[in-house]
Short mmCIF file of C-alpha atoms in Angstrom, two decimals:
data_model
loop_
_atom_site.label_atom_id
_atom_site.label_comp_id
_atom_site.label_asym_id
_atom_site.label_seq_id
_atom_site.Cartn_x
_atom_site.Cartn_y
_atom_site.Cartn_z
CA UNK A 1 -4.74 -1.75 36.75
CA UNK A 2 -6.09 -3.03 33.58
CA UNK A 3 -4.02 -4.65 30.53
CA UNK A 4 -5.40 -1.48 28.76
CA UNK A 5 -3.86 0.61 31.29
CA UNK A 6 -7.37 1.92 32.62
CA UNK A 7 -7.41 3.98 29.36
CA UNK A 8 -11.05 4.84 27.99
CA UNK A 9 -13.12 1.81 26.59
CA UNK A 10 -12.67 2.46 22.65
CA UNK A 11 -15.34 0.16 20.60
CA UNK A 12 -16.74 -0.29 16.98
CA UNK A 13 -14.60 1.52 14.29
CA UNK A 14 -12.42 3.87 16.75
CA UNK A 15 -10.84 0.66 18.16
CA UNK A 16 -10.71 -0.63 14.55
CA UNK A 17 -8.61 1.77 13.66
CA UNK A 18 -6.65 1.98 16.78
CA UNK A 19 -5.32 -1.80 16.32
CA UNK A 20 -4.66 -1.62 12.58
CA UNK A 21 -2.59 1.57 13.38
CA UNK A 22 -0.37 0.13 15.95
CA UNK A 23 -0.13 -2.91 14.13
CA UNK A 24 1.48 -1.38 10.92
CA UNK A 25 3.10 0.92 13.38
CA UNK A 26 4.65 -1.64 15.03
CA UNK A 27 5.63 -4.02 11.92
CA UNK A 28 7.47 -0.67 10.34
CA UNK A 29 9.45 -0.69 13.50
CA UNK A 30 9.74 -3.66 15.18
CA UNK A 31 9.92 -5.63 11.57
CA UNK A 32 7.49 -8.34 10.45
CA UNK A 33 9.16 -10.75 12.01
CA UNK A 34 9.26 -9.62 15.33
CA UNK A 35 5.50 -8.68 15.52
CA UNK A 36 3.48 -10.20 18.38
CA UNK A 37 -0.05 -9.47 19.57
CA UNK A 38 1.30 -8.97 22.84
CA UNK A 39 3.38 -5.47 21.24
CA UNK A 40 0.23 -4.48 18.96
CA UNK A 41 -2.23 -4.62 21.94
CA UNK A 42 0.09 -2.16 23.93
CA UNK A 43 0.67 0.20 21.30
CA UNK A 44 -3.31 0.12 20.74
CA UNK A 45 -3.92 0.21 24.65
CA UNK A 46 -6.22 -2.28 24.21
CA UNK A 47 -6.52 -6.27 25.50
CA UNK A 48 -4.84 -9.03 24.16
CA UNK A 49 -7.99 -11.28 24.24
CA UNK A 50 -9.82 -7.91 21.81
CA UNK A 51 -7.17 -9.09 19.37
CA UNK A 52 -7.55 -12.69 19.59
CA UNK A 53 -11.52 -12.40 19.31
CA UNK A 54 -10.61 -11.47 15.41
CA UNK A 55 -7.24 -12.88 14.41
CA UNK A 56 -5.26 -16.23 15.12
CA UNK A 57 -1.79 -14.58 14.92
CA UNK A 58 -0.09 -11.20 14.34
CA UNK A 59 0.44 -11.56 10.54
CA UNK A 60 -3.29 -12.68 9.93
CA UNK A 61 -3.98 -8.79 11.71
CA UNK A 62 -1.53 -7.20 9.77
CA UNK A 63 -2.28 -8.33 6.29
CA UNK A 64 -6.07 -6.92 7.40
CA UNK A 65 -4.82 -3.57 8.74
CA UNK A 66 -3.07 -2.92 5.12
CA UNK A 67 -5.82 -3.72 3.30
CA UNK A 68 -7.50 -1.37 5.38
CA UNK A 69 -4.96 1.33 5.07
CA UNK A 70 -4.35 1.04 1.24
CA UNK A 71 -4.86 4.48 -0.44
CA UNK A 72 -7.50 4.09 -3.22
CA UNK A 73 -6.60 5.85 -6.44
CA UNK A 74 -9.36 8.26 -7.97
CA UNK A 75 -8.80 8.73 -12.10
CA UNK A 76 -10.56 10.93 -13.85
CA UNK A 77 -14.44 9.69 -14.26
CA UNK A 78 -14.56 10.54 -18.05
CA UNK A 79 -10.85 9.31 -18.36
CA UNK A 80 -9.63 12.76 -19.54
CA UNK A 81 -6.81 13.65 -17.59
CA UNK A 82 -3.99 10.36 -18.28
CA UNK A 83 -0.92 12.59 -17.36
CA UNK A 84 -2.63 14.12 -14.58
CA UNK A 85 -3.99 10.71 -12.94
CA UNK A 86 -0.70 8.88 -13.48
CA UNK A 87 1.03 11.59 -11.99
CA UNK A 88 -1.73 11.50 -8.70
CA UNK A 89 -1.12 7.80 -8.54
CA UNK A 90 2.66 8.34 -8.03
CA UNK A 91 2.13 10.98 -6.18
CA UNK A 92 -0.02 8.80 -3.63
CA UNK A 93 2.58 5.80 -3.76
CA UNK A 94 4.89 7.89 -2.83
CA UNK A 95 3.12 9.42 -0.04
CA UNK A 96 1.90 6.29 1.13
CA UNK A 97 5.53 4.62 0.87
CA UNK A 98 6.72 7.06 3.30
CA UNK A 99 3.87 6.26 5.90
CA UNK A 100 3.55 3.17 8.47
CA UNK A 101 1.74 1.09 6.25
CA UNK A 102 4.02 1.66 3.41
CA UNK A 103 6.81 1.41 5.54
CA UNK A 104 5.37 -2.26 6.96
CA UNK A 105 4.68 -3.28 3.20
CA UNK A 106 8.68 -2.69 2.43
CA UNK A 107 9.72 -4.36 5.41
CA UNK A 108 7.32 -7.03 4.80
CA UNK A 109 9.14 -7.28 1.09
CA UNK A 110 12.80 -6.90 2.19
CA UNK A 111 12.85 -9.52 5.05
CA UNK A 112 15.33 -11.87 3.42
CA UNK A 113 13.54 -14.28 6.08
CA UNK A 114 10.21 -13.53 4.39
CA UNK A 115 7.59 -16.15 4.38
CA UNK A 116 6.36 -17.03 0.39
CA UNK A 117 2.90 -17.71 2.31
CA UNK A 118 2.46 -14.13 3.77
CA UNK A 119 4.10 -12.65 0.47
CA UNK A 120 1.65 -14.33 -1.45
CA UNK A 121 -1.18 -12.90 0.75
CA UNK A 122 -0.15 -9.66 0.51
CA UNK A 123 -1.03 -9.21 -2.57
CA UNK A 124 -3.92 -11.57 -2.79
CA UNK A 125 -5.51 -10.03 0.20
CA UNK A 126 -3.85 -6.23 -0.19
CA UNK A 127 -2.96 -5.72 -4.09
CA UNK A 128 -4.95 -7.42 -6.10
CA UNK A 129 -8.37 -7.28 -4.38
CA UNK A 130 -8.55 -3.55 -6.31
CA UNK A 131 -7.02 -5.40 -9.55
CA UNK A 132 -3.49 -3.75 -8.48
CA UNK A 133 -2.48 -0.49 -7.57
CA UNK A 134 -1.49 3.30 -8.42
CA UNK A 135 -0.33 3.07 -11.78
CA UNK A 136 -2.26 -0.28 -12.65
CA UNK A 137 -5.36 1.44 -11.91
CA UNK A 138 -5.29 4.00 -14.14
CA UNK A 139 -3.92 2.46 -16.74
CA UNK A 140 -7.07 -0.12 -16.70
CA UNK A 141 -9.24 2.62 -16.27
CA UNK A 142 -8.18 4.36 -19.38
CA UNK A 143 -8.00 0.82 -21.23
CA UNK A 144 -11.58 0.20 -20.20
CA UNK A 145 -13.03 3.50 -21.42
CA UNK A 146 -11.29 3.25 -25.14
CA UNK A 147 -8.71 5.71 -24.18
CA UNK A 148 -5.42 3.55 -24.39
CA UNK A 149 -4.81 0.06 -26.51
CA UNK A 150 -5.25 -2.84 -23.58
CA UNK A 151 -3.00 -4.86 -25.37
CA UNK A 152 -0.01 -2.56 -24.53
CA UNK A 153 -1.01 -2.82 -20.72
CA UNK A 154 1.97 -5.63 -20.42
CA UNK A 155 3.61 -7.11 -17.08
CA UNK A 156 6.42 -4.47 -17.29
CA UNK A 157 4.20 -1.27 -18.60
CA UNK A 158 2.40 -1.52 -15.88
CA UNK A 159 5.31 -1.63 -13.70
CA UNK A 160 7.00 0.80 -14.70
CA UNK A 161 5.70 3.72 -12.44
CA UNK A 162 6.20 1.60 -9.26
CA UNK A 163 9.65 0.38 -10.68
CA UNK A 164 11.24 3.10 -11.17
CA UNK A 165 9.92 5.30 -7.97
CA UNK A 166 11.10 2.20 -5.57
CA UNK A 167 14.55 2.35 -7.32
CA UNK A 168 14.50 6.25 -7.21
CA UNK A 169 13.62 6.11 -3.39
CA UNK A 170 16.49 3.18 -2.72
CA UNK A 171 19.33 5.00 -4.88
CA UNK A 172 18.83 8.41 -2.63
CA UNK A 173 16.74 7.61 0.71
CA UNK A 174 14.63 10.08 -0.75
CA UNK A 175 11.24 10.85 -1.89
CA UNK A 176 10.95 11.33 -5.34
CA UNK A 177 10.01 15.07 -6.18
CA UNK A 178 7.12 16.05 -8.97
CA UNK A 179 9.98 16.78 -11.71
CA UNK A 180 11.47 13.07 -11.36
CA UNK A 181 7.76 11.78 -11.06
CA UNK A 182 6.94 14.03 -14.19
CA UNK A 183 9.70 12.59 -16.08
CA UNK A 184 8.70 8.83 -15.59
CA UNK A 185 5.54 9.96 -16.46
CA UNK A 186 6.35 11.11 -20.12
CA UNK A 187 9.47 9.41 -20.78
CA UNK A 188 8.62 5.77 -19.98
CA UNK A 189 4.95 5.38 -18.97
CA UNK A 190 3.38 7.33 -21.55
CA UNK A 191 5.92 6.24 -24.65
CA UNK A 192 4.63 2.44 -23.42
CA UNK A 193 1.35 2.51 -23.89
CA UNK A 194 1.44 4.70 -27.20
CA UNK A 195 0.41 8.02 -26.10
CA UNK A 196 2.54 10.87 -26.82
CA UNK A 197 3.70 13.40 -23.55
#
């Protein structure tokens, strides 16, 4: 029998997607730390060497497979909707905390092993290839088009959003529902860059 386990040949992007899957897969449940090519090939059915063509090592993969899998925020074109886009961008963090990338990312960030090297990657090859996420985005967006001042657009406005949903989620285990996401929404994001709920 094959390493693949005589499963059918995948190629191009189905096999793409296949490996970046089971590698985030596998980091959300294995850990960072524990991920090997050997464990991403067999959750992909695929061959080792199909990995090794691409990547040196396991990390080098998974820092690829998140960029992949990062949701892409979509504000309003004419930047007419601020509540309504910063509430989709929570929205979307939240749903993508809750999935195997997101859950990978976390792990990634709460290994008290962590390397600074991969750390660092993550968001030079993940975050900050879009100029940051969720929030960030739309914020920028709405900076860009005249809408909001860009000077308020500090370090901690535009954390705020993320801030407080990863505390929310920590504190209860739970997602965040639309009323708590609604409330950061108009009583800290908002208030912070000037624009009244």
């Amino acid at each position: 029998m094959s390493e693949t386990g005589g499963r059918t040949r995948r190629r191009g992007k189905d096999l793409l997607d296949a490996i970046y899957a089971a590698a985030v897969e596998e980091a959300a449940a294995a850990g960072p730390g524990r991920l090997t090519m050997d464990a991403i090939a067999k959750r992909a059915a695929t061959a080792r060497t199909t990995l090794y063509r691409r990547w040196s090592d396991p990390l080098d993969l998974l820092l690829d497979a998140l960029a992949a899998l990062h949701p892409v925020e979509q504000p309003a074109p004419g930047a007419d909707d601020l509540r309504g886009d910063l509430l989709a961008s929570l929205r979307l963090m939240v749903d993508w905390g809750f999935s195997p990338a997101g859950r990978a990312v976390m792990a990634l960030l709460a290994d008290p092993a962590r390397d600074r090297a991969v750390v660092e990657a993550l968001f030079t090859r993940v975050f900050d290839q879009r100029g940051g996420t969720f929030t960030q985005t739309v914020l920028r967006h709405y900076a860009e088009r005249g809408r909001i001042d860009p000077a308020r657009l500090t370090p901690v406005t535009l954390d705020i959003g993320e801030a407080l949903v990863t505390k929310r989620i920590m504190d209860t285990g739970a997602a965040p529902d639309d009323d708590y996401l609604q409330d950061i929404v108009d009583q800290a994001i908002l208030p912070a860059v000037g624009v009244a709920p």
